[in-house]
Amino acid sequence: MPTPSMEDHIEQIYLLIETKGYARVSDIAEALSVLPSSVTKMVQKLDKDGYLVYEKYRGLTLTPKGEKLGKRLVKRHELLEQFLRLIGVDEDKIYEDVEGIEHHLSWNSIDRIADLVQLLEEDEEIVKKLEKMKQQP
């Protein structure tokens, strides 16, 4: 089972590859606000654990296992942002809150939140009621 730090790295690598077509240690370090040496150590561990293939000075690629997890982690992050937005969390708090909770929820909880998001999207009245509740003192 990957650690929260491993998940953060895999998620960021997946996003970089999706947007730029590649992920370099320096890009990962910048995105995660960590030292490149820390990223190199983590990338070596992720390589050893079968999530990616890392060749020094040549870059890295996600394995099918890493790509599958990366995609799932990105979807989890997006789902939690969507959920917090739907329940009326202030926009400037959403990213920080998602970062704080995403690693502490089971996949079962994530699945239930996905069901709740679907329900909220299908029934705008619930969202309106939540908005009214938020505005009450």
CSV table of N, CA, C and O in Angstrom, one decimal:
chain,number,residue,atom,x,y,z
A,1,MET,N,0.9,-1.2,0.0
A,1,MET,CA,0.0,0.0,0.0
A,1,MET,C,0.9,1.2,0.0
A,1,MET,O,1.7,1.4,0.9
A,2,PRO,N,0.7,2.1,-0.9
A,2,PRO,CA,1.5,3.4,-1.0
A,2,PRO,C,1.2,4.3,0.2
A,2,PRO,O,0.1,4.4,0.7
A,3,THR,N,2.3,5.0,0.6
A,3,THR,CA,2.1,6.0,1.7
A,3,THR,C,1.5,7.2,1.1
A,3,THR,O,1.5,7.4,-0.1
A,4,PRO,N,1.1,8.2,2.0
A,4,PRO,CA,0.6,9.4,1.4
A,4,PRO,C,1.6,10.2,0.6
A,4,PRO,O,1.3,10.7,-0.4
A,5,SER,N,2.9,10.1,1.0
A,5,SER,CA,3.9,10.8,0.2
A,5,SER,C,4.1,10.1,-1.2
A,5,SER,O,4.3,10.8,-2.2
A,6,MET,N,4.0,8.8,-1.2
A,6,MET,CA,4.1,8.1,-2.4
A,6,MET,C,2.9,8.5,-3.3
A,6,MET,O,3.1,8.7,-4.5
A,7,GLU,N,1.8,8.5,-2.7
A,7,GLU,CA,0.6,8.9,-3.5
A,7,GLU,C,0.7,10.3,-4.1
A,7,GLU,O,0.4,10.5,-5.3
A,8,ASP,N,1.2,11.3,-3.3
A,8,ASP,CA,1.4,12.6,-3.8
A,8,ASP,C,2.4,12.6,-5.0
A,8,ASP,O,2.1,13.3,-6.0
A,9,HIS,N,3.4,11.9,-4.9
A,9,HIS,CA,4.4,11.8,-6.0
A,9,HIS,C,3.8,11.2,-7.2
A,9,HIS,O,3.9,11.7,-8.3
A,10,ILE,N,3.1,10.1,-7.1
A,10,ILE,CA,2.5,9.4,-8.2
A,10,ILE,C,1.4,10.3,-8.9
A,10,ILE,O,1.4,10.4,-10.1
A,11,GLU,N,0.6,11.0,-8.0
A,11,GLU,CA,-0.4,11.9,-8.5
A,11,GLU,C,0.2,13.0,-9.3
A,11,GLU,O,-0.2,13.3,-10.4
A,12,GLN,N,1.3,13.6,-8.8
A,12,GLN,CA,1.9,14.7,-9.5
A,12,GLN,C,2.6,14.2,-10.8
A,12,GLN,O,2.5,14.9,-11.8
A,13,ILE,N,3.2,13.1,-10.8
A,13,ILE,CA,3.9,12.5,-12.0
A,13,ILE,C,2.8,12.3,-13.0
A,13,ILE,O,3.0,12.7,-14.2
A,14,TYR,N,1.7,11.7,-12.6
A,14,TYR,CA,0.6,11.5,-13.6
A,14,TYR,C,0.1,12.8,-14.2
A,14,TYR,O,0.0,12.9,-15.4
A,15,LEU,N,-0.1,13.8,-13.4
A,15,LEU,CA,-0.6,15.1,-13.9
A,15,LEU,C,0.5,15.7,-14.8
A,15,LEU,O,0.1,16.3,-15.9
A,16,LEU,N,1.7,15.7,-14.5
A,16,LEU,CA,2.8,16.2,-15.3
A,16,LEU,C,2.8,15.5,-16.7
A,16,LEU,O,2.9,16.2,-17.7
A,17,ILE,N,2.8,14.2,-16.7
A,17,ILE,CA,2.8,13.5,-17.9
A,17,ILE,C,1.6,13.8,-18.8
A,17,ILE,O,1.7,13.9,-20.0
A,18,GLU,N,0.4,13.9,-18.1
A,18,GLU,CA,-0.8,14.2,-18.8
A,18,GLU,C,-0.8,15.6,-19.5
A,18,GLU,O,-1.3,15.8,-20.6
A,19,THR,N,-0.2,16.6,-18.8
A,19,THR,CA,-0.2,17.9,-19.3
A,19,THR,C,1.0,18.3,-20.1
A,19,THR,O,0.9,19.0,-21.1
A,20,LYS,N,2.2,17.8,-19.8
A,20,LYS,CA,3.4,18.1,-20.5
A,20,LYS,C,4.0,17.0,-21.4
A,20,LYS,O,4.8,17.3,-22.2
A,21,GLY,N,3.5,15.8,-21.1
A,21,GLY,CA,4.0,14.7,-21.9
A,21,GLY,C,5.2,14.0,-21.2
A,21,GLY,O,5.7,13.0,-21.7
A,22,TYR,N,5.7,14.6,-20.1
A,22,TYR,CA,6.9,14.0,-19.4
A,22,TYR,C,6.9,14.6,-18.0
A,22,TYR,O,6.1,15.6,-17.7
A,23,ALA,N,7.6,14.0,-17.1
A,23,ALA,CA,7.8,14.4,-15.8
A,23,ALA,C,9.3,14.4,-15.4
A,23,ALA,O,9.9,13.3,-15.5
A,24,ARG,N,9.9,15.5,-15.1
A,24,ARG,CA,11.3,15.5,-14.6
A,24,ARG,C,11.3,15.7,-13.1
A,24,ARG,O,10.4,16.3,-12.5
A,25,VAL,N,12.4,15.3,-12.5
A,25,VAL,CA,12.6,15.4,-11.1
A,25,VAL,C,12.4,16.8,-10.7
A,25,VAL,O,11.7,17.1,-9.7
A,26,SER,N,13.0,17.8,-11.4
A,26,SER,CA,12.9,19.2,-11.0
A,26,SER,C,11.4,19.7,-11.1
A,26,SER,O,11.0,20.5,-10.2
A,27,ASP,N,10.6,19.2,-12.1
A,27,ASP,CA,9.2,19.6,-12.2
A,27,ASP,C,8.4,19.0,-11.0
A,27,ASP,O,7.6,19.7,-10.4
A,28,ILE,N,8.7,17.8,-10.6
A,28,ILE,CA,8.0,17.2,-9.5
A,28,ILE,C,8.3,17.9,-8.2
A,28,ILE,O,7.4,18.2,-7.4
A,29,ALA,N,9.6,18.2,-8.0
A,29,ALA,CA,10.0,18.9,-6.8
A,29,ALA,C,9.4,20.2,-6.7
A,29,ALA,O,8.9,20.6,-5.6
A,30,GLU,N,9.3,21.0,-7.8
A,30,GLU,CA,8.7,22.3,-7.8
A,30,GLU,C,7.2,22.2,-7.5
A,30,GLU,O,6.7,23.0,-6.6
A,31,ALA,N,6.5,21.3,-8.1
A,31,ALA,CA,5.1,21.1,-7.9
A,31,ALA,C,4.7,20.7,-6.4
A,31,ALA,O,3.7,21.1,-5.9
A,32,LEU,N,5.6,19.9,-5.8
A,32,LEU,CA,5.4,19.4,-4.5
A,32,LEU,C,6.0,20.3,-3.4
A,32,LEU,O,5.9,20.0,-2.2
A,33,SER,N,6.8,21.2,-3.8
A,33,SER,CA,7.6,22.1,-2.9
A,33,SER,C,8.5,21.3,-2.0
A,33,SER,O,8.5,21.5,-0.8
A,34,VAL,N,9.2,20.4,-2.6
A,34,VAL,CA,10.2,19.6,-1.9
A,34,VAL,C,11.6,19.7,-2.7
A,34,VAL,O,11.6,20.1,-3.8
A,35,LEU,N,12.6,19.2,-2.0
A,35,LEU,CA,13.9,19.2,-2.7
A,35,LEU,C,14.0,18.2,-3.8
A,35,LEU,O,13.5,17.1,-3.6
A,36,PRO,N,14.7,18.5,-4.9
A,36,PRO,CA,14.9,17.4,-5.9
A,36,PRO,C,15.5,16.1,-5.4
A,36,PRO,O,15.2,15.1,-5.8
A,37,SER,N,16.4,16.2,-4.4
A,37,SER,CA,17.0,15.0,-3.8
A,37,SER,C,16.0,14.1,-3.2
A,37,SER,O,16.0,12.9,-3.2
A,38,SER,N,15.0,14.8,-2.6
A,38,SER,CA,13.9,14.0,-2.0
A,38,SER,C,13.0,13.3,-3.0
A,38,SER,O,12.6,12.1,-2.9
A,39,VAL,N,12.8,14.0,-4.1
A,39,VAL,CA,12.1,13.4,-5.2
A,39,VAL,C,12.8,12.2,-5.8
A,39,VAL,O,12.3,11.2,-6.1
A,40,THR,N,14.1,12.4,-6.0
A,40,THR,CA,15.0,11.3,-6.6
A,40,THR,C,14.9,10.1,-5.7
A,40,THR,O,14.7,9.0,-6.2
A,41,LYS,N,14.9,10.2,-4.4
A,41,LYS,CA,14.8,9.1,-3.5
A,41,LYS,C,13.4,8.4,-3.6
A,41,LYS,O,13.3,7.2,-3.7
A,42,MET,N,12.4,9.2,-3.7
A,42,MET,CA,11.1,8.7,-3.8
A,42,MET,C,10.9,8.0,-5.2
A,42,MET,O,10.3,6.9,-5.2
A,43,VAL,N,11.4,8.6,-6.2
A,43,VAL,CA,11.3,8.0,-7.5
A,43,VAL,C,12.0,6.7,-7.6
A,43,VAL,O,11.5,5.7,-8.2
A,44,GLN,N,13.1,6.6,-6.9
A,44,GLN,CA,13.8,5.3,-6.9
A,44,GLN,C,13.0,4.3,-6.1
A,44,GLN,O,12.9,3.1,-6.5
A,45,LYS,N,12.3,4.7,-5.0
A,45,LYS,CA,11.5,3.7,-4.3
A,45,LYS,C,10.3,3.3,-5.2
A,45,LYS,O,9.9,2.2,-5.2
A,46,LEU,N,9.7,4.3,-5.9
A,46,LEU,CA,8.5,4.0,-6.7
A,46,LEU,C,8.9,3.0,-7.9
A,46,LEU,O,8.1,2.2,-8.3
A,47,ASP,N,10.1,3.2,-8.3
A,47,ASP,CA,10.7,2.3,-9.4
A,47,ASP,C,10.8,0.9,-8.8
A,47,ASP,O,10.3,-0.1,-9.4
A,48,LYS,N,11.4,0.8,-7.6
A,48,LYS,CA,11.6,-0.5,-7.0
A,48,LYS,C,10.2,-1.2,-6.7
A,48,LYS,O,10.1,-2.4,-6.8
A,49,ASP,N,9.2,-0.4,-6.4
A,49,ASP,CA,7.9,-0.9,-6.0
A,49,ASP,C,7.0,-1.2,-7.3
A,49,ASP,O,5.9,-1.6,-7.1
A,50,GLY,N,7.5,-0.9,-8.5
A,50,GLY,CA,6.8,-1.2,-9.7
A,50,GLY,C,5.8,-0.2,-10.2
A,50,GLY,O,5.0,-0.5,-11.0
A,51,TYR,N,5.9,1.1,-9.6
A,51,TYR,CA,5.0,2.1,-10.1
A,51,TYR,C,5.5,2.9,-11.3
A,51,TYR,O,4.7,3.5,-12.0
A,52,LEU,N,6.8,2.9,-11.4
A,52,LEU,CA,7.4,3.6,-12.6
A,52,LEU,C,8.7,3.0,-12.9
A,52,LEU,O,9.3,2.2,-12.2
A,53,VAL,N,9.2,3.5,-14.1
A,53,VAL,CA,10.6,3.1,-14.5
A,53,VAL,C,11.4,4.4,-14.5
A,53,VAL,O,11.0,5.3,-15.2
A,54,TYR,N,12.5,4.4,-13.8
A,54,TYR,CA,13.3,5.5,-13.7
A,54,TYR,C,14.7,5.2,-14.2
A,54,TYR,O,15.3,4.2,-13.7
A,55,GLU,N,15.2,6.0,-15.1
A,55,GLU,CA,16.5,5.9,-15.6
A,55,GLU,C,17.2,7.2,-15.3
A,55,GLU,O,16.8,8.3,-15.8
A,56,LYS,N,18.3,7.2,-14.5
A,56,LYS,CA,19.0,8.4,-14.2
A,56,LYS,C,19.4,9.2,-15.4
A,56,LYS,O,19.9,8.6,-16.4
A,57,TYR,N,19.1,10.5,-15.4
A,57,TYR,CA,19.4,11.4,-16.5
A,57,TYR,C,18.5,11.2,-17.7
A,57,TYR,O,18.7,11.9,-18.7
A,58,ARG,N,17.6,10.2,-17.7
A,58,ARG,CA,16.8,10.0,-18.9
A,58,ARG,C,15.3,10.2,-18.6
A,58,ARG,O,14.5,10.2,-19.5
A,59,GLY,N,15.0,10.3,-17.4
A,59,GLY,CA,13.6,10.6,-17.0
A,59,GLY,C,12.9,9.3,-16.5
A,59,GLY,O,13.5,8.4,-16.1
A,60,LEU,N,11.6,9.4,-16.5
A,60,LEU,CA,10.8,8.3,-15.9
A,60,LEU,C,9.5,8.2,-16.7
A,60,LEU,O,9.0,9.1,-17.3
A,61,THR,N,8.9,7.0,-16.6
A,61,THR,CA,7.6,6.7,-17.1
A,61,THR,C,6.9,5.8,-16.1
A,61,THR,O,7.4,5.0,-15.4
A,62,LEU,N,5.6,6.0,-16.1
A,62,LEU,CA,4.7,5.2,-15.2
A,62,LEU,C,4.5,3.9,-15.8
A,62,LEU,O,4.3,3.7,-17.0
A,63,THR,N,4.5,2.9,-15.0
A,63,THR,CA,4.1,1.5,-15.4
A,63,THR,C,2.6,1.5,-15.5
A,63,THR,O,1.9,2.4,-15.0
A,64,PRO,N,2.0,0.4,-16.1
A,64,PRO,CA,0.6,0.3,-16.0
A,64,PRO,C,0.0,0.4,-14.6
A,64,PRO,O,-1.0,1.1,-14.4
A,65,LYS,N,0.7,-0.2,-13.7
A,65,LYS,CA,0.3,-0.1,-12.2
A,65,LYS,C,0.3,1.3,-11.7
A,65,LYS,O,-0.6,1.8,-11.1
A,66,GLY,N,1.4,2.1,-12.1
A,66,GLY,CA,1.5,3.5,-11.6
A,66,GLY,C,0.5,4.4,-12.3
A,66,GLY,O,-0.1,5.3,-11.7
A,67,GLU,N,0.3,4.1,-13.6
A,67,GLU,CA,-0.7,4.9,-14.4
A,67,GLU,C,-2.1,4.7,-13.8
A,67,GLU,O,-2.8,5.7,-13.6
A,68,LYS,N,-2.5,3.5,-13.5
A,68,LYS,CA,-3.8,3.2,-13.0
A,68,LYS,C,-4.0,3.9,-11.6
A,68,LYS,O,-5.0,4.5,-11.4
A,69,LEU,N,-3.0,3.8,-10.8
A,69,LEU,CA,-3.1,4.5,-9.5
A,69,LEU,C,-3.1,6.0,-9.6
A,69,LEU,O,-3.9,6.7,-9.0
A,70,GLY,N,-2.2,6.5,-10.5
A,70,GLY,CA,-2.2,8.0,-10.7
A,70,GLY,C,-3.5,8.5,-11.2
A,70,GLY,O,-4.0,9.5,-10.7
A,71,LYS,N,-4.1,7.8,-12.1
A,71,LYS,CA,-5.5,8.2,-12.6
A,71,LYS,C,-6.5,8.2,-11.5
A,71,LYS,O,-7.3,9.1,-11.3
A,72,ARG,N,-6.4,7.1,-10.7
A,72,ARG,CA,-7.4,7.0,-9.5
A,72,ARG,C,-7.2,8.1,-8.5
A,72,ARG,O,-8.1,8.7,-8.0
A,73,LEU,N,-5.9,8.5,-8.2
A,73,LEU,CA,-5.6,9.5,-7.3
A,73,LEU,C,-6.1,10.9,-7.7
A,73,LEU,O,-6.6,11.7,-7.0
A,74,VAL,N,-5.9,11.1,-9.0
A,74,VAL,CA,-6.3,12.4,-9.6
A,74,VAL,C,-7.9,12.5,-9.5
A,74,VAL,O,-8.4,13.5,-9.2
A,75,LYS,N,-8.5,11.4,-9.8
A,75,LYS,CA,-10.0,11.4,-9.8
A,75,LYS,C,-10.5,11.6,-8.3
A,75,LYS,O,-11.5,12.3,-8.1
A,76,ARG,N,-9.7,11.0,-7.4
A,76,ARG,CA,-10.1,11.1,-6.0
A,76,ARG,C,-10.0,12.6,-5.6
A,76,ARG,O,-10.9,13.2,-5.0
A,77,HIS,N,-8.9,13.2,-6.0
A,77,HIS,CA,-8.7,14.6,-5.7
A,77,HIS,C,-9.8,15.5,-6.3
A,77,HIS,O,-10.4,16.4,-5.6
A,78,GLU,N,-10.1,15.3,-7.6
A,78,GLU,CA,-11.1,16.0,-8.2
A,78,GLU,C,-12.5,15.8,-7.6
A,78,GLU,O,-13.3,16.8,-7.5
A,79,LEU,N,-12.8,14.6,-7.2
A,79,LEU,CA,-14.1,14.3,-6.6
A,79,LEU,C,-14.2,15.0,-5.3
A,79,LEU,O,-15.3,15.6,-5.0
A,80,LEU,N,-13.2,15.0,-4.5
A,80,LEU,CA,-13.2,15.7,-3.2
A,80,LEU,C,-13.4,17.2,-3.4
A,80,LEU,O,-14.1,17.9,-2.6
A,81,GLU,N,-12.7,17.8,-4.4
A,81,GLU,CA,-12.9,19.2,-4.7
A,81,GLU,C,-14.3,19.5,-5.1
A,81,GLU,O,-15.0,20.4,-4.6
A,82,GLN,N,-14.9,18.6,-5.9
A,82,GLN,CA,-16.3,18.8,-6.4
A,82,GLN,C,-17.2,18.7,-5.2
A,82,GLN,O,-18.2,19.5,-5.1
A,83,PHE,N,-17.0,17.7,-4.3
A,83,PHE,CA,-17.8,17.5,-3.1
A,83,PHE,C,-17.8,18.7,-2.2
A,83,PHE,O,-18.9,19.3,-1.9
A,84,LEU,N,-16.6,19.2,-1.9
A,84,LEU,CA,-16.5,20.4,-1.0
A,84,LEU,C,-17.2,21.6,-1.7
A,84,LEU,O,-17.8,22.4,-1.0
A,85,ARG,N,-17.0,21.8,-3.0
A,85,ARG,CA,-17.6,22.9,-3.7
A,85,ARG,C,-19.2,22.8,-3.6
A,85,ARG,O,-19.9,23.8,-3.3
A,86,LEU,N,-19.7,21.6,-3.8
A,86,LEU,CA,-21.2,21.4,-3.8
A,86,LEU,C,-21.8,21.6,-2.4
A,86,LEU,O,-22.9,22.1,-2.3
A,87,ILE,N,-21.0,21.3,-1.4
A,87,ILE,CA,-21.6,21.5,0.0
A,87,ILE,C,-21.3,23.0,0.5
A,87,ILE,O,-21.6,23.3,1.6
A,88,GLY,N,-20.7,23.8,-0.4
A,88,GLY,CA,-20.5,25.2,0.0
A,88,GLY,C,-19.3,25.6,0.7
A,88,GLY,O,-19.2,26.7,1.3
A,89,VAL,N,-18.2,24.8,0.6
A,89,VAL,CA,-17.0,25.2,1.3
A,89,VAL,C,-16.4,26.4,0.5
A,89,VAL,O,-16.5,26.4,-0.8
A,90,ASP,N,-15.9,27.4,1.1
A,90,ASP,CA,-15.3,28.5,0.5
A,90,ASP,C,-14.2,28.1,-0.5
A,90,ASP,O,-13.3,27.3,-0.2
A,91,GLU,N,-14.2,28.7,-1.7
A,91,GLU,CA,-13.3,28.3,-2.8
A,91,GLU,C,-11.9,28.3,-2.3
A,91,GLU,O,-11.1,27.5,-2.7
A,92,ASP,N,-11.5,29.4,-1.6
A,92,ASP,CA,-10.1,29.5,-1.2
A,92,ASP,C,-9.6,28.5,-0.1
A,92,ASP,O,-8.5,28.4,0.2
A,93,LYS,N,-10.6,27.7,0.4
A,93,LYS,CA,-10.2,26.6,1.4
A,93,LYS,C,-10.2,25.2,0.8
A,93,LYS,O,-9.7,24.3,1.3
A,94,ILE,N,-10.8,25.1,-0.4
A,94,ILE,CA,-11.0,23.8,-1.0
A,94,ILE,C,-9.7,23.0,-1.2
A,94,ILE,O,-9.6,21.9,-0.8
A,95,TYR,N,-8.7,23.6,-1.9
A,95,TYR,CA,-7.5,22.9,-2.2
A,95,TYR,C,-6.8,22.4,-0.9
A,95,TYR,O,-6.4,21.2,-0.8
A,96,GLU,N,-6.6,23.3,0.0
A,96,GLU,CA,-6.0,23.0,1.3
A,96,GLU,C,-6.7,21.9,2.0
A,96,GLU,O,-6.1,20.9,2.6
A,97,ASP,N,-8.0,22.0,2.0
A,97,ASP,CA,-8.8,20.9,2.7
A,97,ASP,C,-8.7,19.6,2.1
A,97,ASP,O,-8.6,18.5,2.7
A,98,VAL,N,-8.7,19.6,0.7
A,98,VAL,CA,-8.6,18.3,0.0
A,98,VAL,C,-7.2,17.7,0.3
A,98,VAL,O,-7.1,16.5,0.6
A,99,GLU,N,-6.2,18.5,0.3
A,99,GLU,CA,-4.8,18.0,0.6
A,99,GLU,C,-4.8,17.4,2.0
A,99,GLU,O,-4.1,16.5,2.3
A,100,GLY,N,-5.6,18.0,2.9
A,100,GLY,CA,-5.6,17.6,4.3
A,100,GLY,C,-6.3,16.3,4.5
A,100,GLY,O,-6.0,15.6,5.5
A,101,ILE,N,-7.3,16.0,3.7
A,101,ILE,CA,-8.2,14.8,4.0
A,101,ILE,C,-8.0,13.7,3.0
A,101,ILE,O,-8.3,12.5,3.4
A,102,GLU,N,-7.5,13.9,1.8
A,102,GLU,CA,-7.5,12.9,0.8
A,102,GLU,C,-6.8,11.6,1.2
A,102,GLU,O,-7.2,10.5,0.8
A,103,HIS,N,-5.8,11.6,2.0
A,103,HIS,CA,-5.0,10.4,2.3
A,103,HIS,C,-5.6,9.7,3.6
A,103,HIS,O,-5.1,8.7,3.9
A,104,HIS,N,-6.6,10.3,4.2
A,104,HIS,CA,-7.1,9.8,5.4
A,104,HIS,C,-8.5,9.1,5.2
A,104,HIS,O,-9.0,8.6,6.2
A,105,LEU,N,-8.9,9.1,4.0
A,105,LEU,CA,-10.2,8.4,3.7
A,105,LEU,C,-10.0,7.1,3.0
A,105,LEU,O,-9.1,7.0,2.2
A,106,SER,N,-10.8,6.1,3.4
A,106,SER,CA,-10.7,4.8,2.7
A,106,SER,C,-11.3,4.9,1.3
A,106,SER,O,-12.1,5.9,1.1
A,107,TRP,N,-11.0,4.0,0.5
A,107,TRP,CA,-11.6,4.0,-0.9
A,107,TRP,C,-13.1,3.8,-0.8
A,107,TRP,O,-13.9,4.3,-1.6
A,108,ASN,N,-13.5,3.0,0.3
A,108,ASN,CA,-15.0,2.9,0.5
A,108,ASN,C,-15.6,4.2,0.8
A,108,ASN,O,-16.7,4.5,0.2
A,109,SER,N,-15.0,5.0,1.6
A,109,SER,CA,-15.5,6.4,1.9
A,109,SER,C,-15.5,7.2,0.6
A,109,SER,O,-16.5,8.0,0.4
A,110,ILE,N,-14.5,7.1,-0.2
A,110,ILE,CA,-14.5,7.9,-1.4
A,110,ILE,C,-15.6,7.4,-2.3
A,110,ILE,O,-16.3,8.3,-3.0
A,111,ASP,N,-15.9,6.2,-2.4
A,111,ASP,CA,-17.0,5.7,-3.2
A,111,ASP,C,-18.3,6.2,-2.7
A,111,ASP,O,-19.2,6.6,-3.5
A,112,ARG,N,-18.5,6.3,-1.4
A,112,ARG,CA,-19.8,6.8,-0.9
A,112,ARG,C,-19.9,8.3,-1.1
A,112,ARG,O,-21.0,8.8,-1.4
A,113,ILE,N,-18.7,9.0,-1.1
A,113,ILE,CA,-18.8,10.5,-1.4
A,113,ILE,C,-19.1,10.6,-2.9
A,113,ILE,O,-19.9,11.6,-3.2
A,114,ALA,N,-18.6,9.8,-3.7
A,114,ALA,CA,-19.0,9.8,-5.1
A,114,ALA,C,-20.5,9.6,-5.3
A,114,ALA,O,-21.1,10.3,-6.1
A,115,ASP,N,-21.1,8.7,-4.6
A,115,ASP,CA,-22.5,8.5,-4.6
A,115,ASP,C,-23.3,9.8,-4.2
A,115,ASP,O,-24.2,10.2,-4.8
A,116,LEU,N,-22.8,10.4,-3.1
A,116,LEU,CA,-23.4,11.6,-2.6
A,116,LEU,C,-23.3,12.8,-3.6
A,116,LEU,O,-24.2,13.5,-3.8
A,117,VAL,N,-22.1,12.9,-4.2
A,117,VAL,CA,-21.9,13.9,-5.3
A,117,VAL,C,-22.9,13.7,-6.4
A,117,VAL,O,-23.6,14.7,-6.8
A,118,GLN,N,-23.1,12.5,-6.8
A,118,GLN,CA,-24.0,12.2,-7.9
A,118,GLN,C,-25.5,12.6,-7.4
A,118,GLN,O,-26.2,13.2,-8.2
A,119,LEU,N,-25.8,12.3,-6.2
A,119,LEU,CA,-27.1,12.6,-5.6
A,119,LEU,C,-27.3,14.1,-5.6
A,119,LEU,O,-28.3,14.7,-6.0
A,120,LEU,N,-26.3,14.9,-5.1
A,120,LEU,CA,-26.4,16.3,-5.1
A,120,LEU,C,-26.5,16.9,-6.5
A,120,LEU,O,-27.2,17.9,-6.6
A,121,GLU,N,-25.8,16.4,-7.4
A,121,GLU,CA,-25.9,16.9,-8.8
A,121,GLU,C,-27.2,16.6,-9.4
A,121,GLU,O,-27.7,17.4,-10.3
A,122,GLU,N,-27.9,15.6,-9.0
A,122,GLU,CA,-29.2,15.2,-9.5
A,122,GLU,C,-30.3,16.0,-8.9
A,122,GLU,O,-31.4,16.1,-9.4
A,123,ASP,N,-30.1,16.5,-7.7
A,123,ASP,CA,-31.1,17.2,-6.9
A,123,ASP,C,-30.6,18.5,-6.5
A,123,ASP,O,-30.1,18.7,-5.4
A,124,GLU,N,-30.9,19.5,-7.3
A,124,GLU,CA,-30.4,20.9,-7.1
A,124,GLU,C,-31.0,21.5,-5.8
A,124,GLU,O,-30.5,22.4,-5.2
A,125,GLU,N,-32.2,21.0,-5.4
A,125,GLU,CA,-32.9,21.5,-4.2
A,125,GLU,C,-32.0,21.3,-3.0
A,125,GLU,O,-32.0,22.1,-2.1
A,126,ILE,N,-31.4,20.1,-2.9
A,126,ILE,CA,-30.5,19.9,-1.7
A,126,ILE,C,-29.4,20.9,-1.7
A,126,ILE,O,-29.0,21.4,-0.6
A,127,VAL,N,-28.8,21.1,-2.8
A,127,VAL,CA,-27.6,22.1,-2.9
A,127,VAL,C,-28.1,23.5,-2.5
A,127,VAL,O,-27.5,24.2,-1.8
A,128,LYS,N,-29.3,23.9,-3.0
A,128,LYS,CA,-29.9,25.2,-2.6
A,128,LYS,C,-30.1,25.3,-1.1
A,128,LYS,O,-29.9,26.3,-0.5
A,129,LYS,N,-30.6,24.2,-0.5
A,129,LYS,CA,-30.9,24.1,0.9
A,129,LYS,C,-29.6,24.3,1.7
A,129,LYS,O,-29.5,25.0,2.7
A,130,LEU,N,-28.5,23.6,1.2
A,130,LEU,CA,-27.2,23.7,1.9
A,130,LEU,C,-26.7,25.2,1.8
A,130,LEU,O,-26.2,25.7,2.8
A,131,GLU,N,-26.9,25.8,0.7
A,131,GLU,CA,-26.5,27.2,0.5
A,131,GLU,C,-27.2,28.1,1.4
A,131,GLU,O,-26.6,29.0,2.0
A,132,LYS,N,-28.5,27.9,1.6
A,132,LYS,CA,-29.3,28.7,2.5
A,132,LYS,C,-28.8,28.5,4.0
A,132,LYS,O,-28.7,29.5,4.7
A,133,MET,N,-28.5,27.3,4.3
A,133,MET,CA,-28.0,27.0,5.7
A,133,MET,C,-26.7,27.7,5.9
A,133,MET,O,-26.4,28.1,7.0
A,134,LYS,N,-25.8,27.7,4.9
A,134,LYS,CA,-24.5,28.4,5.0
A,134,LYS,C,-24.7,29.9,5.3
A,134,LYS,O,-23.9,30.4,6.1
A,135,GLN,N,-25.7,30.5,4.7
A,135,GLN,CA,-25.8,31.9,4.9
A,135,GLN,C,-26.6,32.3,6.2
A,135,GLN,O,-26.6,33.5,6.5
A,136,GLN,N,-27.1,31.3,6.9
A,136,GLN,CA,-27.7,31.6,8.2
A,136,GLN,C,-26.7,31.8,9.2
A,136,GLN,O,-25.7,31.1,9.2
A,137,PRO,N,-26.9,32.8,10.1
A,137,PRO,CA,-25.9,33.1,11.2
A,137,PRO,C,-25.8,31.9,12.2
A,137,PRO,O,-26.6,31.1,12.4
